[in-house]
Amino acid sequence: MRQLVLLVLLALAHVAFGEASLRITAPEFHDQPVVLFRYMDLFTLRTEVIATGRTDAQGSAYIRAEVAGRTRVQLRIGEARTDLYLMPDGRYDLIFQRVKGNARSIAGTTQAEVLFNGMEALDINALTSDLNERLDAFIAEDLATDQAAGMQAVDVMRKGGTPPPDSSARPNTLFVNPSWSEARVDTFEKKLKRFYAGVDDPWFMGTLEYGVAGLRFGPRANDKELYDRYLKGRPVRYDDPEYIRFLRSLFEDHLMRFTYLSHEAELLHTVSLGNADSVKKVFATHDFLSSDDRLCELVVMNELHGEYNGKVLDKAGVLRTLEQLATRSTYPEHRIIAKDMVWDLTAMRPGSRMPSLRLTDMKGNEVQLDSLLKGPVLIAFTAAWCTYCEVEMSALESLYGEYGKLISFIGIGVDPGQEALSASLRLHPKRDWTWLHAPDDGLLMETLRLRSLPQFLLLNDTNLVHSPAPMPSQGMQAILYRMKLAAEEENKIKFGNEQQPPKPPQR
């Protein structure tokens, strides 16, 4: 452990540390929780909380956070969120508001935008926002004149929702089938470099380079030329979302397209053993990875993480390989990424322990969720504003009448304030199971990795059994019915065992 800490300190010796402060004006968000997350790595996008606060009656808040060097963060107020960069000793005065025309998402998070008061033109937030707009405009202009690529983009938008303006979150698919020529991209790059010629920021100029590099992918792209131009012999830019996106695009499905096809038996065997060095040797048979151990290891981690839920690799072996890299990798950055990947693949999975949560009951008293998790438990996450939630909560109400004496039902409201939850319960008096409220709903959803509402969990004590559980109208009753039969069998009650599970409640 001491050796890891020393390596990390040495790697960060040149990084400036300091406190960043944010003075926030959010007129649409009165008395709402404010949570500032730091992205721990740009591969898993795992976050950790670095500051919390709350807006006052006017929607104002002031928070401070320690940051190391240029730090990519997510600011969340209530259900809305946006990304920005913070610098040590930076002072930020910003207006936080919902993106106009964006409906609230099913996941309970709405993309927001920030307007900076008194921000310098060369601030990294101003530069990256301006660059992203120019990249998006270049893409949009070409898609508008290319029917095939344009319709592909429309399909991406319809499936994934409107992408946020941050280029790191733009759908990768937009770069899969471009129609623009190499000469046109070259001309665009020259114009960008002339425009930003006065910017003395190597990190930003690197972001510009890899933002343009992403435009060069397509059916006519030469992977060898792209590798030689942008990756060969060059340092890994772990903190640059454009670089990460380029790297992942170049090596997309590398494991299945190359390693698996050429060394199937050896790959499957070494992964099942969970030996990281042996797995790296198999990957290193590819020309792009044969002479760069750091890049090879990074691609190994990225590919194993991406293929974990597939049907080819041994899942236990993938986890052992990543766990080994999380503790033994020569590269401190890879230890962090591998650790986050293991967390990403195992957190909130069946068999894991439910994270501890501090919530409040309907009287405002603090409650430790662990104290309520005894025996079989069903937890429902919902919100008064969620229209579809009401469909599933009605179905859950029917299940409660039949199974409420066998299973503990717990409802958790993630509305910004408790008043909306209280009003909803007054309208539905039959939903008289235990109800709790999450005062910082953004933090709870991040901790439990909730990406949509409603969400349901089934537990035995504090151990997750079904995570997530089926919706009450789409299969949950069959699980509860089997649990009821098992309980009756254990208590020597034999009736009904031969019956088929009843049909789910009607919506």
PDB file of N, CA and C in Angstrom, residues 108-198:
ATOM      1  N   GLY A 108     -34.402  10.711 -14.577  1.00  0.00           N
ATOM      2  CA  GLY A 108     -34.486  11.658 -13.476  1.00  0.00           C
ATOM      3  C   GLY A 108     -33.403  12.708 -13.497  1.00  0.00           C
ATOM      4  N   THR A 109     -32.627  12.760 -14.553  1.00  0.00           N
ATOM      5  CA  THR A 109     -31.593  13.789 -14.652  1.00  0.00           C
ATOM      6  C   THR A 109     -31.801  14.568 -15.942  1.00  0.00           C
ATOM      7  N   THR A 110     -31.737  15.853 -15.854  1.00  0.00           N
ATOM      8  CA  THR A 110     -31.930  16.733 -16.995  1.00  0.00           C
ATOM      9  C   THR A 110     -30.629  17.462 -17.274  1.00  0.00           C
ATOM     10  N   GLN A 111     -30.248  17.508 -18.549  1.00  0.00           N
ATOM     11  CA  GLN A 111     -29.036  18.233 -18.896  1.00  0.00           C
ATOM     12  C   GLN A 111     -29.233  19.714 -18.628  1.00  0.00           C
ATOM     13  N   ALA A 112     -28.273  20.312 -17.976  1.00  0.00           N
ATOM     14  CA  ALA A 112     -28.322  21.739 -17.671  1.00  0.00           C
ATOM     15  C   ALA A 112     -27.182  22.440 -18.390  1.00  0.00           C
ATOM     16  N   GLU A 113     -27.215  23.753 -18.364  1.00  0.00           N
ATOM     17  CA  GLU A 113     -26.133  24.541 -18.932  1.00  0.00           C
ATOM     18  C   GLU A 113     -25.720  25.591 -17.917  1.00  0.00           C
ATOM     19  N   VAL A 114     -24.478  26.009 -18.020  1.00  0.00           N
ATOM     20  CA  VAL A 114     -23.988  27.031 -17.102  1.00  0.00           C
ATOM     21  C   VAL A 114     -23.501  28.230 -17.903  1.00  0.00           C
ATOM     22  N   LEU A 115     -23.776  29.394 -17.385  1.00  0.00           N
ATOM     23  CA  LEU A 115     -23.269  30.649 -17.931  1.00  0.00           C
ATOM     24  C   LEU A 115     -22.322  31.234 -16.896  1.00  0.00           C
ATOM     25  N   PHE A 116     -21.095  31.504 -17.322  1.00  0.00           N
ATOM     26  CA  PHE A 116     -20.081  32.000 -16.396  1.00  0.00           C
ATOM     27  C   PHE A 116     -20.052  33.527 -16.405  1.00  0.00           C
ATOM     28  N   ASN A 117     -20.106  34.096 -15.224  1.00  0.00           N
ATOM     29  CA  ASN A 117     -19.969  35.542 -15.090  1.00  0.00           C
ATOM     30  C   ASN A 117     -18.489  35.904 -14.972  1.00  0.00           C
ATOM     31  N   GLY A 118     -18.038  36.831 -15.803  1.00  0.00           N
ATOM     32  CA  GLY A 118     -16.666  37.305 -15.702  1.00  0.00           C
ATOM     33  C   GLY A 118     -15.616  36.283 -16.072  1.00  0.00           C
ATOM     34  N   MET A 119     -15.963  35.291 -16.879  1.00  0.00           N
ATOM     35  CA  MET A 119     -14.998  34.265 -17.257  1.00  0.00           C
ATOM     36  C   MET A 119     -14.067  34.791 -18.341  1.00  0.00           C
ATOM     37  N   GLU A 120     -12.783  34.528 -18.186  1.00  0.00           N
ATOM     38  CA  GLU A 120     -11.805  34.947 -19.178  1.00  0.00           C
ATOM     39  C   GLU A 120     -11.971  34.135 -20.462  1.00  0.00           C
ATOM     40  N   ALA A 121     -11.644  34.748 -21.574  1.00  0.00           N
ATOM     41  CA  ALA A 121     -11.806  34.092 -22.871  1.00  0.00           C
ATOM     42  C   ALA A 121     -10.952  32.839 -22.991  1.00  0.00           C
ATOM     43  N   LEU A 122      -9.819  32.797 -22.267  1.00  0.00           N
ATOM     44  CA  LEU A 122      -8.921  31.648 -22.356  1.00  0.00           C
ATOM     45  C   LEU A 122      -9.129  30.656 -21.219  1.00  0.00           C
ATOM     46  N   ASP A 123     -10.196  30.811 -20.454  1.00  0.00           N
ATOM     47  CA  ASP A 123     -10.531  29.804 -19.452  1.00  0.00           C
ATOM     48  C   ASP A 123     -10.822  28.492 -20.163  1.00  0.00           C
ATOM     49  N   ILE A 124     -10.432  27.380 -19.548  1.00  0.00           N
ATOM     50  CA  ILE A 124     -10.562  26.087 -20.213  1.00  0.00           C
ATOM     51  C   ILE A 124     -12.014  25.754 -20.522  1.00  0.00           C
ATOM     52  N   ASN A 125     -12.963  26.205 -19.696  1.00  0.00           N
ATOM     53  CA  ASN A 125     -14.376  25.954 -19.979  1.00  0.00           C
ATOM     54  C   ASN A 125     -14.823  26.707 -21.229  1.00  0.00           C
ATOM     55  N   ALA A 126     -14.357  27.943 -21.380  1.00  0.00           N
ATOM     56  CA  ALA A 126     -14.699  28.719 -22.573  1.00  0.00           C
ATOM     57  C   ALA A 126     -14.084  28.094 -23.818  1.00  0.00           C
ATOM     58  N   LEU A 127     -12.834  27.662 -23.707  1.00  0.00           N
ATOM     59  CA  LEU A 127     -12.147  27.088 -24.861  1.00  0.00           C
ATOM     60  C   LEU A 127     -12.784  25.777 -25.311  1.00  0.00           C
ATOM     61  N   THR A 128     -13.019  24.865 -24.364  1.00  0.00           N
ATOM     62  CA  THR A 128     -13.576  23.566 -24.746  1.00  0.00           C
ATOM     63  C   THR A 128     -15.000  23.706 -25.266  1.00  0.00           C
ATOM     64  N   SER A 129     -15.792  24.592 -24.670  1.00  0.00           N
ATOM     65  CA  SER A 129     -17.157  24.802 -25.160  1.00  0.00           C
ATOM     66  C   SER A 129     -17.137  25.331 -26.586  1.00  0.00           C
ATOM     67  N   ASP A 130     -16.248  26.281 -26.845  1.00  0.00           N
ATOM     68  CA  ASP A 130     -16.148  26.853 -28.184  1.00  0.00           C
ATOM     69  C   ASP A 130     -15.690  25.802 -29.190  1.00  0.00           C
ATOM     70  N   LEU A 131     -14.691  25.010 -28.810  1.00  0.00           N
ATOM     71  CA  LEU A 131     -14.199  23.962 -29.707  1.00  0.00           C
ATOM     72  C   LEU A 131     -15.288  22.934 -29.995  1.00  0.00           C
ATOM     73  N   ASN A 132     -16.007  22.511 -28.965  1.00  0.00           N
ATOM     74  CA  ASN A 132     -17.061  21.516 -29.161  1.00  0.00           C
ATOM     75  C   ASN A 132     -18.139  22.027 -30.111  1.00  0.00           C
ATOM     76  N   GLU A 133     -18.484  23.295 -29.979  1.00  0.00           N
ATOM     77  CA  GLU A 133     -19.479  23.874 -30.879  1.00  0.00           C
ATOM     78  C   GLU A 133     -18.989  23.860 -32.318  1.00  0.00           C
ATOM     79  N   ARG A 134     -17.709  24.136 -32.518  1.00  0.00           N
ATOM     80  CA  ARG A 134     -17.162  24.154 -33.880  1.00  0.00           C
ATOM     81  C   ARG A 134     -17.095  22.739 -34.460  1.00  0.00           C
ATOM     82  N   LEU A 135     -16.714  21.765 -33.636  1.00  0.00           N
ATOM     83  CA  LEU A 135     -16.701  20.377 -34.105  1.00  0.00           C
ATOM     84  C   LEU A 135     -18.109  19.911 -34.449  1.00  0.00           C
ATOM     85  N   ASP A 136     -19.061  20.225 -33.581  1.00  0.00           N
ATOM     86  CA  ASP A 136     -20.443  19.822 -33.832  1.00  0.00           C
ATOM     87  C   ASP A 136     -20.994  20.500 -35.084  1.00  0.00           C
ATOM     88  N   ALA A 137     -20.634  21.767 -35.275  1.00  0.00           N
ATOM     89  CA  ALA A 137     -21.108  22.489 -36.456  1.00  0.00           C
ATOM     90  C   ALA A 137     -20.542  21.873 -37.733  1.00  0.00           C
ATOM     91  N   PHE A 138     -19.276  21.462 -37.701  1.00  0.00           N
ATOM     92  CA  PHE A 138     -18.659  20.817 -38.863  1.00  0.00           C
ATOM     93  C   PHE A 138     -19.402  19.527 -39.200  1.00  0.00           C
ATOM     94  N   ILE A 139     -19.696  18.729 -38.163  1.00  0.00           N
ATOM     95  CA  ILE A 139     -20.414  17.471 -38.376  1.00  0.00           C
ATOM     96  C   ILE A 139     -21.816  17.738 -38.904  1.00  0.00           C
ATOM     97  N   ALA A 140     -22.521  18.675 -38.261  1.00  0.00           N
ATOM     98  CA  ALA A 140     -23.898  18.957 -38.649  1.00  0.00           C
ATOM     99  C   ALA A 140     -23.984  19.456 -40.084  1.00  0.00           C
ATOM    100  N   GLU A 141     -23.036  20.301 -40.487  1.00  0.00           N
ATOM    101  CA  GLU A 141     -23.044  20.835 -41.847  1.00  0.00           C
ATOM    102  C   GLU A 141     -22.908  19.722 -42.866  1.00  0.00           C
ATOM    103  N   ASP A 142     -22.041  18.756 -42.583  1.00  0.00           N
ATOM    104  CA  ASP A 142     -21.842  17.681 -43.539  1.00  0.00           C
ATOM    105  C   ASP A 142     -23.006  16.702 -43.526  1.00  0.00           C
ATOM    106  N   LEU A 143     -23.536  16.409 -42.329  1.00  0.00           N
ATOM    107  CA  LEU A 143     -24.665  15.491 -42.256  1.00  0.00           C
ATOM    108  C   LEU A 143     -25.873  16.056 -42.990  1.00  0.00           C
ATOM    109  N   ALA A 144     -26.001  17.369 -42.987  1.00  0.00           N
ATOM    110  CA  ALA A 144     -27.139  17.998 -43.647  1.00  0.00           C
ATOM    111  C   ALA A 144     -27.107  17.779 -45.154  1.00  0.00           C
ATOM    112  N   THR A 145     -25.929  17.501 -45.713  1.00  0.00           N
ATOM    113  CA  THR A 145     -25.800  17.298 -47.156  1.00  0.00           C
ATOM    114  C   THR A 145     -25.546  15.843 -47.510  1.00  0.00           C
ATOM    115  N   ASP A 146     -25.620  14.937 -46.518  1.00  0.00           N
ATOM    116  CA  ASP A 146     -25.367  13.516 -46.759  1.00  0.00           C
ATOM    117  C   ASP A 146     -26.560  12.736 -46.216  1.00  0.00           C
ATOM    118  N   GLN A 147     -27.401  12.231 -47.110  1.00  0.00           N
ATOM    119  CA  GLN A 147     -28.639  11.598 -46.680  1.00  0.00           C
ATOM    120  C   GLN A 147     -28.385  10.359 -45.835  1.00  0.00           C
ATOM    121  N   ALA A 148     -27.441   9.498 -46.239  1.00  0.00           N
ATOM    122  CA  ALA A 148     -27.200   8.254 -45.501  1.00  0.00           C
ATOM    123  C   ALA A 148     -26.682   8.532 -44.102  1.00  0.00           C
ATOM    124  N   ALA A 149     -25.638   9.365 -44.019  1.00  0.00           N
ATOM    125  CA  ALA A 149     -25.076   9.671 -42.706  1.00  0.00           C
ATOM    126  C   ALA A 149     -26.056  10.466 -41.868  1.00  0.00           C
ATOM    127  N   GLY A 150     -26.805  11.363 -42.522  1.00  0.00           N
ATOM    128  CA  GLY A 150     -27.768  12.166 -41.789  1.00  0.00           C
ATOM    129  C   GLY A 150     -28.857  11.317 -41.177  1.00  0.00           C
ATOM    130  N   MET A 151     -29.388  10.343 -41.923  1.00  0.00           N
ATOM    131  CA  MET A 151     -30.428   9.483 -41.369  1.00  0.00           C
ATOM    132  C   MET A 151     -29.871   8.593 -40.272  1.00  0.00           C
ATOM    133  N   GLN A 152     -28.603   8.198 -40.394  1.00  0.00           N
ATOM    134  CA  GLN A 152     -27.979   7.427 -39.317  1.00  0.00           C
ATOM    135  C   GLN A 152     -27.935   8.261 -38.050  1.00  0.00           C
ATOM    136  N   ALA A 153     -27.591   9.530 -38.192  1.00  0.00           N
ATOM    137  CA  ALA A 153     -27.531  10.410 -37.030  1.00  0.00           C
ATOM    138  C   ALA A 153     -28.910  10.575 -36.404  1.00  0.00           C
ATOM    139  N   VAL A 154     -29.940  10.707 -37.258  1.00  0.00           N
ATOM    140  CA  VAL A 154     -31.303  10.832 -36.733  1.00  0.00           C
ATOM    141  C   VAL A 154     -31.662   9.604 -35.913  1.00  0.00           C
ATOM    142  N   ASP A 155     -31.279   8.425 -36.416  1.00  0.00           N
ATOM    143  CA  ASP A 155     -31.567   7.191 -35.689  1.00  0.00           C
ATOM    144  C   ASP A 155     -30.864   7.167 -34.340  1.00  0.00           C
ATOM    145  N   VAL A 156     -29.607   7.640 -34.315  1.00  0.00           N
ATOM    146  CA  VAL A 156     -28.871   7.705 -33.053  1.00  0.00           C
ATOM    147  C   VAL A 156     -29.581   8.625 -32.078  1.00  0.00           C
ATOM    148  N   MET A 157     -30.019   9.787 -32.558  1.00  0.00           N
ATOM    149  CA  MET A 157     -30.693  10.754 -31.694  1.00  0.00           C
ATOM    150  C   MET A 157     -31.972  10.168 -31.123  1.00  0.00           C
ATOM    151  N   ARG A 158     -32.739   9.466 -31.974  1.00  0.00           N
ATOM    152  CA  ARG A 158     -34.016   8.928 -31.519  1.00  0.00           C
ATOM    153  C   ARG A 158     -33.825   7.843 -30.468  1.00  0.00           C
ATOM    154  N   LYS A 159     -32.764   7.063 -30.614  1.00  0.00           N
ATOM    155  CA  LYS A 159     -32.525   5.979 -29.662  1.00  0.00           C
ATOM    156  C   LYS A 159     -31.890   6.478 -28.383  1.00  0.00           C
ATOM    157  N   GLY A 160     -31.017   7.462 -28.491  1.00  0.00           N
ATOM    158  CA  GLY A 160     -30.261   7.874 -27.317  1.00  0.00           C
ATOM    159  C   GLY A 160     -30.631   9.215 -26.752  1.00  0.00           C
ATOM    160  N   GLY A 161     -31.593   9.910 -27.367  1.00  0.00           N
ATOM    161  CA  GLY A 161     -31.938  11.240 -26.875  1.00  0.00           C
ATOM    162  C   GLY A 161     -31.006  12.279 -27.458  1.00  0.00           C
ATOM    163  N   THR A 162     -31.349  13.514 -27.273  1.00  0.00           N
ATOM    164  CA  THR A 162     -30.518  14.598 -27.789  1.00  0.00           C
ATOM    165  C   THR A 162     -29.205  14.655 -27.048  1.00  0.00           C
ATOM    166  N   PRO A 163     -28.071  14.607 -27.735  1.00  0.00           N
ATOM    167  CA  PRO A 163     -26.789  14.595 -27.035  1.00  0.00           C
ATOM    168  C   PRO A 163     -26.474  15.952 -26.435  1.00  0.00           C
ATOM    169  N   PRO A 164     -25.806  15.969 -25.296  1.00  0.00           N
ATOM    170  CA  PRO A 164     -25.399  17.237 -24.707  1.00  0.00           C
ATOM    171  C   PRO A 164     -24.318  17.883 -25.552  1.00  0.00           C
ATOM    172  N   PRO A 165     -24.102  19.182 -25.379  1.00  0.00           N
ATOM    173  CA  PRO A 165     -23.130  19.874 -26.221  1.00  0.00           C
ATOM    174  C   PRO A 165     -21.699  19.460 -25.985  1.00  0.00           C
ATOM    175  N   ASP A 166     -21.396  18.828 -24.851  1.00  0.00           N
ATOM    176  CA  ASP A 166     -20.028  18.406 -24.566  1.00  0.00           C
ATOM    177  C   ASP A 166     -19.630  17.307 -25.538  1.00  0.00           C
ATOM    178  N   SER A 167     -18.559  17.517 -26.281  1.00  0.00           N
ATOM    179  CA  SER A 167     -18.187  16.555 -27.314  1.00  0.00           C
ATOM    180  C   SER A 167     -17.809  15.208 -26.752  1.00  0.00           C
ATOM    181  N   SER A 168     -17.381  15.151 -25.489  1.00  0.00           N
ATOM    182  CA  SER A 168     -17.015  13.860 -24.912  1.00  0.00           C
ATOM    183  C   SER A 168     -18.221  12.964 -24.770  1.00  0.00           C
ATOM    184  N   ALA A 169     -19.411  13.535 -24.812  1.00  0.00           N
ATOM    185  CA  ALA A 169     -20.618  12.737 -24.666  1.00  0.00           C
ATOM    186  C   ALA A 169     -21.358  12.567 -25.989  1.00  0.00           C
ATOM    187  N   ARG A 170     -20.801  13.062 -27.100  1.00  0.00           N
ATOM    188  CA  ARG A 170     -21.462  12.882 -28.384  1.00  0.00           C
ATOM    189  C   ARG A 170     -21.457  11.411 -28.740  1.00  0.00           C
ATOM    190  N   PRO A 171     -22.538  10.898 -29.349  1.00  0.00           N
ATOM    191  CA  PRO A 171     -22.564   9.485 -29.718  1.00  0.00           C
ATOM    192  C   PRO A 171     -21.413   9.141 -30.646  1.00  0.00           C
ATOM    193  N   ASN A 172     -20.665   8.082 -30.323  1.00  0.00           N
ATOM    194  CA  ASN A 172     -19.544   7.678 -31.172  1.00  0.00           C
ATOM    195  C   ASN A 172     -20.001   7.345 -32.580  1.00  0.00           C
ATOM    196  N   THR A 173     -21.275   6.917 -32.703  1.00  0.00           N
ATOM    197  CA  THR A 173     -21.763   6.473 -33.993  1.00  0.00           C
ATOM    198  C   THR A 173     -21.696   7.565 -35.043  1.00  0.00           C
ATOM    199  N   LEU A 174     -21.709   8.809 -34.628  1.00  0.00           N
ATOM    200  CA  LEU A 174     -21.647   9.892 -35.596  1.00  0.00           C
ATOM    201  C   LEU A 174     -20.332   9.892 -36.359  1.00  0.00           C
ATOM    202  N   PHE A 175     -19.318   9.222 -35.820  1.00  0.00           N
ATOM    203  CA  PHE A 175     -18.021   9.207 -36.484  1.00  0.00           C
ATOM    204  C   PHE A 175     -17.785   7.898 -37.241  1.00  0.00           C
ATOM    205  N   VAL A 176     -18.773   7.008 -37.259  1.00  0.00           N
ATOM    206  CA  VAL A 176     -18.556   5.707 -37.875  1.00  0.00           C
ATOM    207  C   VAL A 176     -18.658   5.789 -39.391  1.00  0.00           C
ATOM    208  N   ASN A 177     -19.528   6.628 -39.889  1.00  0.00           N
ATOM    209  CA  ASN A 177     -19.772   6.648 -41.324  1.00  0.00           C
ATOM    210  C   ASN A 177     -19.753   8.072 -41.880  1.00  0.00           C
ATOM    211  N   PRO A 178     -18.637   8.783 -41.734  1.00  0.00           N
ATOM    212  CA  PRO A 178     -18.596  10.153 -42.239  1.00  0.00           C
ATOM    213  C   PRO A 178     -18.459  10.164 -43.752  1.00  0.00           C
ATOM    214  N   SER A 179     -18.878  11.287 -44.338  1.00  0.00           N
ATOM    215  CA  SER A 179     -18.775  11.390 -45.791  1.00  0.00           C
ATOM    216  C   SER A 179     -17.742  12.422 -46.208  1.00  0.00           C
ATOM    217  N   TRP A 180     -17.196  13.164 -45.250  1.00  0.00           N
ATOM    218  CA  TRP A 180     -16.265  14.228 -45.609  1.00  0.00           C
ATOM    219  C   TRP A 180     -14.911  13.665 -46.039  1.00  0.00           C
ATOM    220  N   SER A 181     -14.252  14.405 -46.872  1.00  0.00           N
ATOM    221  CA  SER A 181     -12.985  13.950 -47.429  1.00  0.00           C
ATOM    222  C   SER A 181     -11.835  14.283 -46.492  1.00  0.00           C
ATOM    223  N   GLU A 182     -10.711  13.605 -46.720  1.00  0.00           N
ATOM    224  CA  GLU A 182      -9.503  13.860 -45.935  1.00  0.00           C
ATOM    225  C   GLU A 182      -9.058  15.306 -46.113  1.00  0.00           C
ATOM    226  N   ALA A 183      -9.145  15.803 -47.332  1.00  0.00           N
ATOM    227  CA  ALA A 183      -8.725  17.180 -47.607  1.00  0.00           C
ATOM    228  C   ALA A 183      -9.600  18.173 -46.846  1.00  0.00           C
ATOM    229  N   ARG A 184     -10.880  17.866 -46.747  1.00  0.00           N
ATOM    230  CA  ARG A 184     -11.781  18.786 -46.042  1.00  0.00           C
ATOM    231  C   ARG A 184     -11.472  18.816 -44.552  1.00  0.00           C
ATOM    232  N   VAL A 185     -11.181  17.653 -43.981  1.00  0.00           N
ATOM    233  CA  VAL A 185     -10.817  17.607 -42.562  1.00  0.00           C
ATOM    234  C   VAL A 185      -9.502  18.344 -42.337  1.00  0.00           C
ATOM    235  N   ASP A 186      -8.536  18.158 -43.253  1.00  0.00           N
ATOM    236  CA  ASP A 186      -7.251  18.857 -43.128  1.00  0.00           C
ATOM    237  C   ASP A 186      -7.452  20.372 -43.146  1.00  0.00           C
ATOM    238  N   THR A 187      -8.294  20.832 -44.048  1.00  0.00           N
ATOM    239  CA  THR A 187      -8.556  22.274 -44.142  1.00  0.00           C
ATOM    240  C   THR A 187      -9.211  22.784 -42.863  1.00  0.00           C
ATOM    241  N   PHE A 188     -10.167  22.019 -42.356  1.00  0.00           N
ATOM    242  CA  PHE A 188     -10.851  22.402 -41.119  1.00  0.00           C
ATOM    243  C   PHE A 188      -9.865  22.461 -39.956  1.00  0.00           C
ATOM    244  N   GLU A 189      -8.950  21.494 -39.893  1.00  0.00           N
ATOM    245  CA  GLU A 189      -7.966  21.477 -38.812  1.00  0.00           C
ATOM    246  C   GLU A 189      -7.046  22.694 -38.893  1.00  0.00           C
ATOM    247  N   LYS A 190      -6.610  23.052 -40.097  1.00  0.00           N
ATOM    248  CA  LYS A 190      -5.735  24.222 -40.253  1.00  0.00           C
ATOM    249  C   LYS A 190      -6.446  25.497 -39.800  1.00  0.00           C
ATOM    250  N   LYS A 191      -7.721  25.611 -40.125  1.00  0.00           N
ATOM    251  CA  LYS A 191      -8.484  26.791 -39.708  1.00  0.00           C
ATOM    252  C   LYS A 191      -8.593  26.855 -38.186  1.00  0.00           C
ATOM    253  N   LEU A 192      -8.836  25.695 -37.570  1.00  0.00           N
ATOM    254  CA  LEU A 192      -8.937  25.666 -36.111  1.00  0.00           C
ATOM    255  C   LEU A 192      -7.617  26.079 -35.463  1.00  0.00           C
ATOM    256  N   LYS A 193      -6.521  25.560 -35.970  1.00  0.00           N
ATOM    257  CA  LYS A 193      -5.219  25.877 -35.374  1.00  0.00           C
ATOM    258  C   LYS A 193      -4.866  27.349 -35.556  1.00  0.00           C
ATOM    259  N   ARG A 194      -5.251  27.921 -36.687  1.00  0.00           N
ATOM    260  CA  ARG A 194      -5.019  29.358 -36.869  1.00  0.00           C
ATOM    261  C   ARG A 194      -5.875  30.165 -35.900  1.00  0.00           C
ATOM    262  N   PHE A 195      -7.107  29.730 -35.722  1.00  0.00           N
ATOM    263  CA  PHE A 195      -8.021  30.460 -34.845  1.00  0.00           C
ATOM    264  C   PHE A 195      -7.539  30.435 -33.399  1.00  0.00           C
ATOM    265  N   TYR A 196      -7.012  29.272 -32.962  1.00  0.00           N
ATOM    266  CA  TYR A 196      -6.567  29.123 -31.572  1.00  0.00           C
ATOM    267  C   TYR A 196      -5.059  29.310 -31.423  1.00  0.00           C
ATOM    268  N   ALA A 197      -4.425  29.950 -32.385  1.00  0.00           N
ATOM    269  CA  ALA A 197      -2.965  30.088 -32.370  1.00  0.00           C
ATOM    270  C   ALA A 197      -2.460  30.814 -31.131  1.00  0.00           C
ATOM    271  N   GLY A 198      -3.251  31.696 -30.569  1.00  0.00           N
ATOM    272  CA  GLY A 198      -2.812  32.456 -29.402  1.00  0.00           C
ATOM    273  C   GLY A 198      -3.032  31.753 -28.080  1.00  0.00           C
TER     274      GLY A 198
END
